[in-house]
């Protein structure tokens, strides 16, 4: 049994359980990994959380396609075809696992992976988000922790090998496809088909990122493409807000703001996501940045801050009642 450490990846240990064949696959954005996996807790019993073999289907992910659990791309990229490897991943890499697992479980059950996350107004939507619908995943969401992933890689497919789409296009064809995808996304938003619209925006972003990878960062060509990417990412985030995928919004707006820290719309969407998951201080800070960067949005910010204050007050009242009820129940024992 051979043990290695993945270079330049903090908080990850790799152990090869069964060697693979040939060289490491040549990868690019759009490469598709097909693999089985098992997820275990890092406890004495090595408690099994998920097992794709029990679900009856292998897992597939496409490299560079905004998969929530980004570390999986790194793990799979270190593997040869036929290899079985065990990866220990620190909590810094596993915080999104509960949300990923929720979607995979629902698909295996033949259910809509977005079930229960459809857009609704009021407090109910916010309370729904705090439960995944699975007790063990709720525990992981409350207390992020190291996890162990055992993976068996079956195949890696070149983008053009499994689907003729934007990946197989020339640079000119990809650039021509972006406004079409953008327009289709906008049309779907008007019909309130947010999941489908997000997929269109996502495809356009991936197409541009693929082109951007061939340019020098922050030079003219790269910046022109980045200017096309930014509104698409913001549209994608708006769809995720509508779908209740608040942590997805936090992830992508934060990444966007690391490059463009003066983007008021990104702060606004991040603020709404923070507010939805009860991060009151962060939400207020982001809303204040919006008003500072773009005074024309001051009225919208004022309205959001008022709603945030009302929701927080209501939550505090409900929490107080709940705690009082628990205290009274304990006294009666």
CSV table of N, CA and C in Angstrom, one decimal, residues 68-69 91 93-101 129 247-248 251:
chain,number,residue,atom,x,y,z
A,68,UNK,N,-20.0,22.2,-6.7
A,68,UNK,CA,-19.9,22.8,-5.4
A,68,UNK,C,-18.7,22.4,-4.6
A,69,UNK,N,-18.3,21.1,-4.7
A,69,UNK,CA,-17.3,20.5,-3.9
A,69,UNK,C,-16.0,20.5,-4.8
A,91,UNK,N,-11.6,19.9,7.2
A,91,UNK,CA,-12.9,20.6,7.2
A,91,UNK,C,-12.9,21.8,6.3
A,93,UNK,N,-12.2,21.9,3.4
A,93,UNK,CA,-12.6,21.4,2.0
A,93,UNK,C,-13.9,20.8,2.0
A,94,UNK,N,-14.5,20.5,3.1
A,94,UNK,CA,-15.8,19.7,3.2
A,94,UNK,C,-17.0,20.5,3.6
A,95,UNK,N,-16.9,21.8,3.7
A,95,UNK,CA,-18.1,22.5,4.2
A,95,UNK,C,-19.3,22.4,3.3
A,96,UNK,N,-19.1,22.2,2.0
A,96,UNK,CA,-20.3,22.1,1.1
A,96,UNK,C,-20.8,20.7,0.9
A,97,UNK,N,-20.2,19.7,1.6
A,97,UNK,CA,-20.5,18.3,1.3
A,97,UNK,C,-22.0,18.0,1.6
A,98,UNK,N,-22.6,18.6,2.6
A,98,UNK,CA,-24.0,18.3,3.0
A,98,UNK,C,-24.9,18.7,1.8
A,99,UNK,N,-24.6,19.8,1.2
A,99,UNK,CA,-25.5,20.3,0.1
A,99,UNK,C,-25.3,19.4,-1.1
A,100,UNK,N,-24.1,19.0,-1.4
A,100,UNK,CA,-23.8,18.2,-2.5
A,100,UNK,C,-24.5,16.8,-2.3
A,101,UNK,N,-24.3,16.3,-1.1
A,101,UNK,CA,-24.9,15.0,-0.8
A,101,UNK,C,-26.5,15.0,-0.9
A,129,UNK,N,-34.3,26.2,4.5
A,129,UNK,CA,-33.0,26.0,4.0
A,129,UNK,C,-32.0,25.5,5.1
A,247,UNK,N,-25.8,29.6,-0.1
A,247,UNK,CA,-24.3,29.4,0.1
A,247,UNK,C,-23.6,29.4,-1.3
A,248,UNK,N,-24.3,28.9,-2.3
A,248,UNK,CA,-23.8,29.0,-3.7
A,248,UNK,C,-23.5,30.5,-4.1
A,251,UNK,N,-20.5,31.9,-2.3
A,251,UNK,CA,-19.3,31.4,-2.8
A,251,UNK,C,-18.9,32.2,-4.1
